[in-house]
Amino acid sequence: MHQAKPREDHSQEAEALKQACQREGCPLCTVVLERVAAAMETWSYEGFTDREQRALLTRIRGFCSLHTWQLAQRNSAFQLAVVYENILSEMEHDLAREQTNSSQESSDRNWLLEIKHLLQPGGSVDHTQLTGHSEQCPFCQIRTRAEQRLIERLVPLLQTEQMPSLLRQSTGVCRLHYMQATQYMHTRFPACYHILVECQQACVQRVLAEVRELIRKHDYRFQQESHGEEMTAWRRAAELCAGNPGVR
């Protein structure tokens, strides 16, 4: 009895992943960056005027560092000014309350204890203890949700003929997304897990060979040889290890 062939997946995420395999860099990173960029575009156009969103940003004291400066590069100076006017006003009120707080000595003692804890091996301060909230940067949330959807979408895609072929010819999946994907597939979708491992192995072997060729051609004995795509292999190696620039 023949096993039913999986139906071709033409969802938006599936098509985006297929196209991303034909570009340099981790395909998942590429699509995640597109999703975050689209969200930033919407926020810059109309999202920053939404009262609930502005209240959230005021409560969490703005976006994370990465997404703050990505927004700044998108000509969002006015939008950021509106948001940070609210945040700085709240910070000014907080500082005024601290100045009149009669328990300042106790606060100083707690602060010193936190510093001492940080200096100890493995010491860390919980995010909620420092900020008073557990909410995350909105664009970090979008990135996390996009990653989860894309990894789930990979499962049916890896069962088709097209996707493994595209993935083997791509730069490969970055280390973080590879770990996330294999953890998701390992027990629930073992067949897809093995396909992903094989594809990743092919990508790593190809990029490694290119990096070695780049290094060889930097030897003065071979500097007269023609240069090709191997001269940018360092970039693909970095994308395999650290992910595409701008994701984190």
Coordinates of N, CA and C in Angstrom, one line a residue:
M1 N 0.8 -1.2 0.0 CA 0.0 0.0 0.0 C 0.9 1.2 0.0
H2 N 0.7 2.1 -1.0 CA 1.5 3.3 -1.1 C 1.0 4.4 -0.1
Q3 N 2.0 5.1 0.4 CA 1.7 6.1 1.4 C 1.3 7.4 0.6
A4 N 0.2 8.0 1.1 CA -0.3 9.2 0.4 C 0.8 10.3 0.3
K5 N 0.9 10.9 -0.9 CA 1.9 12.0 -1.0 C 1.4 13.3 -0.4
P6 N 2.2 13.9 0.4 CA 1.7 15.2 1.1 C 1.3 16.2 0.0
R7 N 0.2 16.9 0.3 CA -0.2 17.9 -0.7 C 0.7 19.1 -0.6
E8 N 0.9 19.7 -1.8 CA 1.8 20.8 -1.9 C 1.3 22.0 -1.1
D9 N 2.2 22.6 -0.3 CA 1.8 23.7 0.6 C 2.1 25.0 -0.1
H10 N 1.0 25.7 -0.3 CA 1.1 27.0 -1.0 C 0.7 28.2 -0.1
S11 N 0.9 27.9 1.2 CA 0.6 29.0 2.2 C 1.6 30.1 2.0
Q12 N 1.3 31.3 2.6 CA 2.2 32.4 2.5 C 3.6 32.1 3.1
E13 N 3.6 31.5 4.3 CA 4.9 31.1 4.9 C 5.7 30.1 4.1
A14 N 5.0 29.2 3.5 CA 5.6 28.2 2.7 C 6.3 28.8 1.5
E15 N 5.6 29.6 0.8 CA 6.1 30.3 -0.4 C 7.3 31.2 0.0
A16 N 7.1 31.9 1.1 CA 8.2 32.8 1.6 C 9.5 32.0 1.9
L17 N 9.3 30.8 2.5 CA 10.5 30.0 2.8 C 11.2 29.5 1.5
K18 N 10.4 29.1 0.6 CA 10.9 28.6 -0.7 C 11.8 29.7 -1.4
Q19 N 11.2 30.9 -1.4 CA 11.9 32.0 -2.1 C 13.2 32.4 -1.3
A20 N 13.1 32.3 0.1 CA 14.2 32.7 0.9 C 15.4 31.7 0.7
C21 N 15.1 30.4 0.3 CA 16.2 29.5 0.1 C 17.0 29.9 -1.1
Q22 N 16.5 30.7 -1.9 CA 17.3 31.1 -3.1 C 18.1 32.4 -2.9
R23 N 18.0 32.9 -1.7 CA 18.8 34.1 -1.3 C 19.9 33.7 -0.3
E24 N 20.9 34.6 -0.2 CA 21.9 34.3 0.8 C 21.4 34.4 2.2
G25 N 21.9 33.5 3.1 CA 21.6 33.6 4.5 C 20.6 32.5 4.9
C26 N 20.4 32.5 6.2 CA 19.4 31.5 6.8 C 18.0 31.8 6.3
P27 N 17.3 30.9 5.6 CA 16.0 31.1 5.1 C 15.0 31.6 6.2
L28 N 15.1 31.0 7.4 CA 14.1 31.4 8.4 C 14.4 32.8 8.9
C29 N 15.7 33.1 9.0 CA 16.0 34.5 9.4 C 15.5 35.5 8.4
T30 N 15.6 35.2 7.1 CA 15.2 36.0 6.0 C 13.7 36.4 6.1
V31 N 12.9 35.3 6.3 CA 11.5 35.5 6.4 C 11.1 36.2 7.7
V32 N 11.7 35.9 8.8 CA 11.5 36.6 10.1 C 11.7 38.1 9.9
L33 N 12.9 38.4 9.3 CA 13.2 39.8 9.1 C 12.1 40.5 8.3
E34 N 11.6 39.8 7.3 CA 10.5 40.4 6.4 C 9.3 40.7 7.3
R35 N 8.9 39.7 8.2 CA 7.7 39.9 9.0 C 7.9 41.0 10.0
V36 N 9.1 41.1 10.6 CA 9.3 42.2 11.5 C 9.3 43.6 10.8
A37 N 9.9 43.6 9.6 CA 10.0 44.8 8.8 C 8.5 45.3 8.4
A38 N 7.7 44.3 8.0 CA 6.3 44.7 7.7 C 5.6 45.2 8.9
A39 N 5.8 44.6 10.1 CA 5.2 45.1 11.3 C 5.7 46.5 11.7
M40 N 7.0 46.8 11.4 CA 7.5 48.1 11.7 C 6.9 49.2 10.8
E41 N 6.7 48.7 9.5 CA 6.1 49.7 8.5 C 4.7 50.0 9.0
T42 N 3.9 49.0 9.4 CA 2.5 49.3 9.9 C 2.6 50.2 11.2
W43 N 3.5 49.9 12.1 CA 3.6 50.7 13.3 C 4.0 52.1 13.0
S44 N 4.9 52.3 12.1 CA 5.3 53.7 11.7 C 4.2 54.5 11.0
Y45 N 3.3 53.8 10.3 CA 2.3 54.5 9.6 C 1.1 54.8 10.5
E46 N 0.7 53.8 11.3 CA -0.5 54.1 12.1 C -0.5 53.5 13.5
G47 N 0.4 52.5 13.8 CA 0.4 51.8 15.1 C 0.8 52.7 16.2
F48 N 1.7 53.7 16.0 CA 2.2 54.5 17.1 C 1.1 55.4 17.6
T49 N 0.0 55.6 16.9 CA -1.1 56.4 17.4 C -2.1 55.7 18.2
D50 N -2.0 54.3 18.2 CA -2.9 53.5 19.0 C -2.6 53.7 20.5
R51 N -3.7 54.0 21.2 CA -3.5 54.3 22.7 C -3.0 53.1 23.5
E52 N -3.6 52.0 23.1 CA -3.2 50.7 23.9 C -1.7 50.4 23.6
Q53 N -1.3 50.5 22.4 CA 0.1 50.2 22.1 C 1.1 51.2 22.8
R54 N 0.7 52.5 22.8 CA 1.5 53.5 23.4 C 1.5 53.3 24.9
A55 N 0.4 52.8 25.5 CA 0.4 52.5 26.9 C 1.3 51.4 27.3
L56 N 1.3 50.4 26.4 CA 2.2 49.2 26.6 C 3.6 49.6 26.5
L57 N 4.0 50.4 25.5 CA 5.4 50.9 25.3 C 5.8 51.7 26.5
T58 N 4.9 52.5 27.0 CA 5.2 53.3 28.2 C 5.5 52.5 29.4
R59 N 4.7 51.4 29.5 CA 4.8 50.5 30.7 C 6.1 49.7 30.6
I60 N 6.5 49.3 29.4 CA 7.7 48.5 29.3 C 8.9 49.3 29.0
R61 N 8.7 50.7 29.0 CA 9.8 51.6 28.8 C 10.4 51.5 27.4
G62 N 9.6 51.3 26.4 CA 10.0 51.3 25.0 C 10.4 50.0 24.4
F63 N 10.9 50.0 23.2 CA 11.3 48.8 22.5 C 12.7 48.4 23.0
C64 N 13.1 47.2 22.6 CA 14.4 46.7 22.9 C 15.4 47.5 22.1
S65 N 16.7 47.4 22.5 CA 17.7 48.2 21.8 C 17.8 47.9 20.3
L66 N 17.7 46.6 19.9 CA 17.8 46.2 18.5 C 16.7 46.9 17.7
H67 N 15.5 46.8 18.1 CA 14.3 47.3 17.4 C 14.2 48.8 17.5
T68 N 14.7 49.4 18.5 CA 14.6 50.8 18.6 C 15.5 51.4 17.5
W69 N 16.7 50.9 17.3 CA 17.6 51.5 16.3 C 17.2 51.0 14.9
Q70 N 16.6 49.9 14.7 CA 16.0 49.6 13.4 C 14.9 50.5 13.0
L71 N 14.1 50.9 14.0 CA 13.0 51.9 13.7 C 13.6 53.2 13.3
A72 N 14.7 53.6 14.0 CA 15.3 54.9 13.8 C 15.9 55.0 12.4
Q73 N 16.3 53.8 11.8 CA 16.8 53.8 10.5 C 15.7 53.8 9.4
R74 N 14.5 53.8 9.8 CA 13.3 53.8 8.9 C 12.6 55.1 8.9
N75 N 13.3 56.2 9.2 CA 12.8 57.5 9.2 C 11.5 57.6 10.1
S76 N 11.7 57.1 11.3 CA 10.5 57.1 12.3 C 10.8 58.0 13.5
A77 N 11.6 59.1 13.2 CA 12.0 60.0 14.2 C 10.8 60.6 15.0
F78 N 9.7 61.1 14.3 CA 8.6 61.7 14.9 C 7.8 60.6 15.7
Q79 N 7.6 59.5 15.2 CA 6.9 58.4 15.9 C 7.6 58.0 17.2
L80 N 8.9 57.9 17.1 CA 9.7 57.6 18.3 C 9.7 58.7 19.3
A81 N 9.7 59.9 18.8 CA 9.6 61.1 19.7 C 8.3 61.1 20.5
V82 N 7.2 60.7 19.8 CA 5.9 60.7 20.5 C 5.9 59.6 21.6
V83 N 6.4 58.5 21.3 CA 6.5 57.4 22.2 C 7.4 57.7 23.4
Y84 N 8.6 58.2 23.1 CA 9.5 58.5 24.2 C 9.2 59.7 25.0
E85 N 8.3 60.6 24.5 CA 7.8 61.7 25.3 C 7.0 61.1 26.5
N86 N 6.2 60.1 26.2 CA 5.4 59.5 27.2 C 6.3 58.8 28.2
I87 N 7.3 58.0 27.7 CA 8.2 57.2 28.5 C 9.0 58.1 29.4
L88 N 9.6 59.2 28.9 CA 10.4 60.0 29.7 C 9.6 60.8 30.7
S89 N 8.4 61.1 30.4 CA 7.5 61.8 31.4 C 7.3 60.8 32.6
E90 N 7.0 59.6 32.3 CA 6.9 58.6 33.4 C 8.2 58.4 34.2
M91 N 9.3 58.4 33.5 CA 10.6 58.3 34.2 C 10.8 59.5 35.1
E92 N 10.4 60.7 34.6 CA 10.6 61.9 35.4 C 9.8 61.8 36.7
H93 N 8.6 61.3 36.6 CA 7.7 61.1 37.8 C 8.3 60.0 38.7
D94 N 8.9 59.0 38.1 CA 9.5 57.9 38.9 C 10.7 58.5 39.7
L95 N 11.5 59.3 39.1 CA 12.7 59.9 39.7 C 12.3 60.8 40.8
A96 N 11.2 61.6 40.6 CA 10.7 62.5 41.6 C 10.2 61.8 42.8
R97 N 9.6 60.6 42.6 CA 9.1 59.8 43.7 C 10.3 59.2 44.5
E98 N 11.3 58.8 43.7 CA 12.5 58.2 44.4 C 13.2 59.3 45.3
Q99 N 13.2 60.5 44.8 CA 13.9 61.5 45.5 C 13.3 61.8 46.8
T100 N 12.0 61.7 46.9 CA 11.2 61.9 48.1 C 10.9 60.7 48.9
N101 N 11.5 59.6 48.5 CA 11.2 58.3 49.1 C 12.0 58.2 50.4
S102 N 11.3 58.0 51.5 CA 12.0 58.0 52.8 C 12.8 56.7 53.1
S103 N 12.5 55.7 52.2 CA 13.3 54.4 52.4 C 14.4 54.3 51.4
Q104 N 15.0 55.5 51.1 CA 16.2 55.5 50.2 C 17.3 54.6 50.6
E105 N 17.6 54.6 51.9 CA 18.7 53.8 52.5 C 18.5 52.3 52.2
S106 N 17.2 51.9 52.4 CA 16.9 50.5 52.1 C 17.0 50.2 50.6
S107 N 16.6 51.1 49.8 CA 16.7 50.9 48.3 C 18.2 50.7 47.9
D108 N 19.1 51.6 48.5 CA 20.5 51.5 48.2 C 21.1 50.1 48.6
R109 N 20.6 49.6 49.8 CA 21.1 48.4 50.3 C 20.7 47.2 49.3
N110 N 19.4 47.3 48.8 CA 19.0 46.3 47.9 C 19.8 46.3 46.6
W111 N 20.1 47.5 46.2 CA 20.8 47.7 44.9 C 22.2 47.1 45.1
L112 N 22.8 47.3 46.2 CA 24.2 46.7 46.5 C 24.1 45.2 46.5
L113 N 23.1 44.7 47.0 CA 22.9 43.2 47.1 C 22.8 42.6 45.7
E114 N 22.1 43.4 44.8 CA 21.9 42.9 43.4 C 23.3 43.0 42.7
I115 N 24.1 44.0 42.9 CA 25.4 44.1 42.3 C 26.3 43.0 42.8
K116 N 26.2 42.7 44.1 CA 27.0 41.6 44.6 C 26.6 40.2 44.0
H117 N 25.3 40.1 43.8 CA 24.8 38.8 43.1 C 25.3 38.7 41.7
L118 N 25.3 39.8 41.0 CA 25.8 39.8 39.6 C 27.3 39.4 39.5
L119 N 28.0 39.8 40.5 CA 29.5 39.6 40.5 C 29.8 38.1 40.8
Q120 N 28.8 37.4 41.3 CA 29.1 36.0 41.7 C 29.0 35.1 40.4
P121 N 29.7 34.0 40.3 CA 29.6 33.2 39.1 C 28.2 32.7 38.8
G122 N 27.8 33.0 37.6 CA 26.4 32.6 37.2 C 25.3 33.5 37.7
G123 N 25.7 34.6 38.3 CA 24.7 35.5 38.9 C 23.9 36.2 37.8
S124 N 22.6 36.5 38.0 CA 21.9 37.3 37.1 C 20.7 37.8 37.8
V125 N 20.1 38.9 37.3 CA 19.0 39.6 37.9 C 17.8 39.3 37.0
D126 N 16.7 38.9 37.5 CA 15.5 38.6 36.7 C 15.0 39.9 36.1
H127 N 14.6 39.7 34.8 CA 14.1 40.9 34.1 C 12.9 41.6 34.8
T128 N 12.0 40.8 35.3 CA 10.8 41.4 35.9 C 11.2 42.1 37.2
Q129 N 12.3 41.7 37.9 CA 12.7 42.4 39.1 C 13.2 43.8 38.8
L130 N 13.9 44.0 37.6 CA 14.5 45.2 37.3 C 13.4 46.2 36.7
T131 N 12.5 45.7 35.9 CA 11.6 46.5 35.1 C 10.2 46.6 35.8
G132 N 9.9 45.7 36.6 CA 8.6 45.7 37.2 C 7.5 45.1 36.3
H133 N 7.9 44.5 35.2 CA 6.9 43.9 34.3 C 7.6 42.7 33.6
S134 N 6.8 41.8 33.0 CA 7.3 40.7 32.3 C 7.0 40.7 30.8
E135 N 6.5 41.9 30.4 CA 6.1 42.0 28.9 C 7.4 42.2 28.1
Q136 N 7.3 41.8 26.9 CA 8.4 41.9 26.0 C 8.2 42.9 24.9
C137 N 9.3 43.4 24.3 CA 9.3 44.3 23.2 C 8.3 43.8 22.2
P138 N 7.3 44.6 21.6 CA 6.3 44.1 20.7 C 7.0 43.4 19.5
F139 N 8.1 44.0 19.0 CA 8.7 43.4 17.8 C 9.4 42.1 18.1
C140 N 9.9 42.0 19.3 CA 10.5 40.7 19.8 C 9.4 39.6 19.8
Q141 N 8.2 40.0 20.2 CA 7.1 39.0 20.2 C 6.7 38.6 18.8
I142 N 6.7 39.6 17.9 CA 6.4 39.2 16.5 C 7.4 38.3 15.9
R143 N 8.7 38.5 16.3 CA 9.8 37.7 15.8 C 9.6 36.3 16.3
T144 N 9.3 36.1 17.6 CA 9.1 34.8 18.2 C 8.0 34.1 17.6
R145 N 6.8 34.7 17.4 CA 5.7 34.1 16.8 C 6.0 33.7 15.4
A146 N 6.7 34.5 14.6 CA 7.1 34.2 13.2 C 8.0 33.0 13.2
E147 N 8.9 32.9 14.1 CA 9.8 31.7 14.2 C 9.1 30.5 14.4
Q148 N 8.1 30.5 15.4 CA 7.3 29.3 15.7 C 6.5 28.8 14.5
R149 N 5.9 29.8 13.8 CA 5.0 29.4 12.6 C 5.9 28.8 11.5
L150 N 7.0 29.4 11.3 CA 7.9 29.0 10.2 C 8.4 27.6 10.5
I151 N 8.8 27.3 11.7 CA 9.3 26.0 12.1 C 8.2 25.0 11.9
E152 N 7.0 25.3 12.3 CA 5.9 24.4 12.2 C 5.6 24.1 10.7
R153 N 5.8 25.2 9.9 CA 5.5 25.1 8.4 C 6.6 24.2 7.7
L154 N 7.8 24.1 8.3 CA 8.8 23.3 7.7 C 8.5 21.8 7.7
V155 N 7.7 21.4 8.7 CA 7.3 19.9 8.8 C 6.7 19.4 7.5
P156 N 5.6 20.0 7.0 CA 5.0 19.5 5.8 C 5.9 19.7 4.6
L157 N 6.6 20.9 4.6 CA 7.4 21.2 3.4 C 8.6 20.2 3.2
L158 N 9.1 19.7 4.3 CA 10.3 18.8 4.2 C 9.8 17.4 3.7
Q159 N 8.5 17.2 3.7 CA 8.0 15.9 3.1 C 7.7 16.0 1.6
T160 N 7.9 17.1 1.0 CA 7.8 17.3 -0.4 C 9.1 17.1 -1.1
E161 N 9.1 17.0 -2.4 CA 10.4 16.9 -3.1 C 11.1 18.2 -3.3
Q162 N 10.4 19.3 -3.4 CA 11.0 20.6 -3.7 C 11.8 21.2 -2.6
M163 N 11.2 21.2 -1.4 CA 11.8 21.9 -0.3 C 13.2 21.3 0.2
P164 N 13.4 20.0 0.3 CA 14.7 19.6 0.7 C 15.7 19.9 -0.4
S165 N 15.3 19.9 -1.6 CA 16.3 20.3 -2.7 C 16.7 21.8 -2.6
L166 N 15.7 22.6 -2.3 CA 15.9 24.0 -2.2 C 16.8 24.3 -0.9
L167 N 16.5 23.6 0.1 CA 17.2 23.8 1.4 C 18.7 23.4 1.3
R168 N 18.9 22.3 0.6 CA 20.3 21.8 0.4 C 21.1 22.8 -0.4
Q169 N 20.5 23.5 -1.3 CA 21.2 24.5 -2.2 C 21.3 25.9 -1.5
S170 N 20.7 26.1 -0.4 CA 20.7 27.4 0.3 C 21.9 27.5 1.2
T171 N 22.1 28.7 1.8 CA 23.2 28.8 2.8 C 23.1 27.8 3.9
G172 N 21.8 27.5 4.3 CA 21.6 26.6 5.4 C 20.9 27.4 6.5
V173 N 20.4 26.7 7.5 CA 19.6 27.2 8.6 C 20.7 27.7 9.6
C174 N 20.5 28.9 10.2 CA 21.4 29.4 11.2 C 21.4 28.4 12.4
R175 N 22.4 28.5 13.2 CA 22.5 27.6 14.4 C 21.3 27.6 15.3
L176 N 20.9 28.8 15.6 CA 19.7 29.0 16.6 C 18.5 28.4 16.0
H177 N 18.1 28.7 14.8 CA 16.9 28.2 14.2 C 17.0 26.7 13.9
Y178 N 18.2 26.2 13.6 CA 18.4 24.8 13.5 C 18.1 24.0 14.8
M179 N 18.6 24.6 15.9 CA 18.4 24.0 17.2 C 16.9 24.0 17.5
Q180 N 16.2 25.1 17.3 CA 14.8 25.2 17.5 C 14.0 24.2 16.7
A181 N 14.4 24.1 15.4 CA 13.7 23.2 14.5 C 13.9 21.8 14.9
T182 N 15.1 21.4 15.2 CA 15.4 20.0 15.5 C 14.7 19.6 16.8
Q183 N 14.7 20.5 17.8 CA 14.0 20.2 19.0 C 12.5 20.0 18.8
Y184 N 11.9 20.7 17.9 CA 10.5 20.6 17.6 C 10.2 19.3 16.9
M185 N 11.1 18.9 16.0 CA 10.9 17.8 15.1 C 11.3 16.4 15.7
H186 N 12.3 16.5 16.6 CA 13.0 15.3 16.9 C 12.1 14.1 17.4
T187 N 11.2 14.4 18.3 CA 10.3 13.4 18.9 C 9.0 13.3 18.1
R188 N 8.5 14.4 17.6 CA 7.2 14.4 17.0 C 7.2 14.1 15.5
F189 N 8.2 14.5 14.8 CA 8.3 14.3 13.4 C 9.7 13.7 13.0
P190 N 10.0 12.5 13.5 CA 11.4 12.0 13.3 C 11.8 11.9 11.8
A191 N 10.9 11.6 10.9 CA 11.3 11.6 9.5 C 11.8 12.9 9.0
C192 N 11.0 14.0 9.4 CA 11.4 15.4 9.0 C 12.7 15.8 9.7
Y193 N 12.9 15.3 10.9 CA 14.1 15.6 11.6 C 15.3 15.2 10.8
H194 N 15.3 13.9 10.3 CA 16.4 13.4 9.6 C 16.7 14.1 8.3
I195 N 15.6 14.5 7.6 CA 15.7 15.2 6.4 C 16.4 16.5 6.6
L196 N 16.0 17.2 7.7 CA 16.6 18.5 8.0 C 18.1 18.4 8.3
V197 N 18.4 17.3 9.1 CA 19.8 17.1 9.4 C 20.7 16.9 8.2
E198 N 20.1 16.1 7.2 CA 20.9 15.8 6.0 C 21.1 17.1 5.2
C199 N 20.0 17.9 5.1 CA 20.1 19.1 4.3 C 21.1 20.1 4.9
Q200 N 21.1 20.2 6.3 CA 22.0 21.1 7.0 C 23.5 20.6 6.8
Q201 N 23.7 19.3 6.8 CA 25.0 18.8 6.6 C 25.5 19.1 5.3
A202 N 24.7 19.0 4.2 CA 25.1 19.4 2.9 C 25.5 20.9 2.8
C203 N 24.7 21.7 3.5 CA 25.0 23.2 3.5 C 26.3 23.5 4.2
V204 N 26.5 22.9 5.4 CA 27.7 23.2 6.1 C 28.9 22.7 5.4
Q205 N 28.9 21.5 4.8 CA 30.0 21.0 4.0 C 30.4 21.9 2.9
R206 N 29.4 22.4 2.1 CA 29.6 23.3 1.0 C 30.2 24.6 1.4
V207 N 29.7 25.2 2.5 CA 30.2 26.5 3.0 C 31.6 26.3 3.5
L208 N 31.8 25.2 4.2 CA 33.1 25.0 4.8 C 34.2 24.8 3.7
A209 N 33.8 24.2 2.6 CA 34.7 24.0 1.5 C 35.0 25.4 0.8
E210 N 34.0 26.2 0.8 CA 34.2 27.6 0.2 C 35.1 28.4 1.1
V211 N 34.9 28.3 2.4 CA 35.8 29.1 3.4 C 37.2 28.6 3.3
R212 N 37.4 27.3 3.2 CA 38.8 26.8 3.0 C 39.4 27.3 1.7
E213 N 38.6 27.4 0.7 CA 39.2 27.9 -0.6 C 39.5 29.4 -0.5
L214 N 38.7 30.1 0.2 CA 39.0 31.6 0.5 C 40.3 31.7 1.2
I215 N 40.5 30.9 2.2 CA 41.7 30.9 3.0 C 42.9 30.5 2.2
R216 N 42.7 29.5 1.3 CA 43.8 29.1 0.5 C 44.3 30.2 -0.5
K217 N 43.3 30.9 -1.1 CA 43.6 31.9 -2.0 C 44.2 33.2 -1.4
H218 N 44.2 33.3 -0.1 CA 44.9 34.4 0.6 C 46.4 34.1 0.8
D219 N 46.7 32.9 0.5 CA 48.2 32.5 0.5 C 48.8 33.2 -0.7
Y220 N 50.0 33.8 -0.5 CA 50.6 34.5 -1.6 C 50.9 33.7 -2.8
R221 N 51.1 32.3 -2.6 CA 51.4 31.4 -3.7 C 50.2 31.3 -4.7
F222 N 49.0 31.6 -4.2 CA 47.8 31.3 -5.0 C 47.0 32.6 -5.3
Q223 N 47.6 33.8 -5.0 CA 46.9 35.0 -5.1 C 46.6 35.4 -6.5
Q224 N 47.3 34.8 -7.5 CA 47.1 35.1 -8.9 C 45.9 34.4 -9.5
E225 N 45.3 33.4 -8.7 CA 44.2 32.7 -9.2 C 42.9 33.5 -9.2
S226 N 42.0 33.2 -10.1 CA 40.8 34.0 -10.2 C 40.0 33.8 -9.0
H227 N 39.2 34.9 -8.6 CA 38.3 34.8 -7.5 C 36.9 34.6 -7.9
G228 N 36.2 33.9 -7.1 CA 34.7 33.6 -7.3 C 33.9 33.8 -6.1
E229 N 32.8 33.1 -6.0 CA 31.9 33.2 -4.9 C 32.5 32.8 -3.5
E230 N 33.6 32.1 -3.6 CA 34.3 31.7 -2.4 C 34.8 32.8 -1.5
M231 N 35.0 34.0 -2.2 CA 35.5 35.2 -1.5 C 34.5 35.8 -0.5
T232 N 33.2 35.4 -0.7 CA 32.2 35.9 0.3 C 31.7 34.8 1.2
A233 N 32.4 33.7 1.2 CA 32.0 32.5 2.0 C 32.1 32.9 3.5
W234 N 33.0 33.8 3.9 CA 33.0 34.1 5.3 C 31.7 34.6 5.8
R235 N 31.0 35.3 4.9 CA 29.7 35.9 5.3 C 28.6 34.8 5.5
R236 N 28.6 33.8 4.6 CA 27.7 32.7 4.7 C 28.0 31.9 6.0
A237 N 29.3 31.7 6.2 CA 29.7 31.0 7.4 C 29.2 31.7 8.7
A238 N 29.3 33.1 8.7 CA 28.8 33.9 9.8 C 27.3 33.7 10.0
E239 N 26.6 33.7 8.8 CA 25.2 33.6 8.9 C 24.7 32.2 9.4
L240 N 25.5 31.2 9.1 CA 25.2 29.9 9.6 C 25.4 29.8 11.1
C241 N 26.4 30.5 11.6 CA 26.7 30.4 13.0 C 25.9 31.4 13.8
A242 N 25.8 32.6 13.3 CA 25.2 33.7 14.1 C 23.9 34.2 13.7
G243 N 23.4 33.7 12.5 CA 22.2 34.2 11.9 C 22.3 35.4 11.1
N244 N 21.3 35.7 10.3 CA 21.4 36.9 9.5 C 21.5 38.2 10.3
P245 N 22.2 39.2 9.9 CA 22.2 40.5 10.6 C 20.9 41.1 10.8
G246 N 20.6 41.6 12.0 CA 19.4 42.3 12.3 C 18.3 41.5 12.9
V247 N 18.5 40.2 13.0 CA 17.4 39.3 13.7 C 17.5 39.4 15.2
R248 N 18.8 39.5 15.7 CA 18.9 39.6 17.1 C 20.1 40.5 17.4

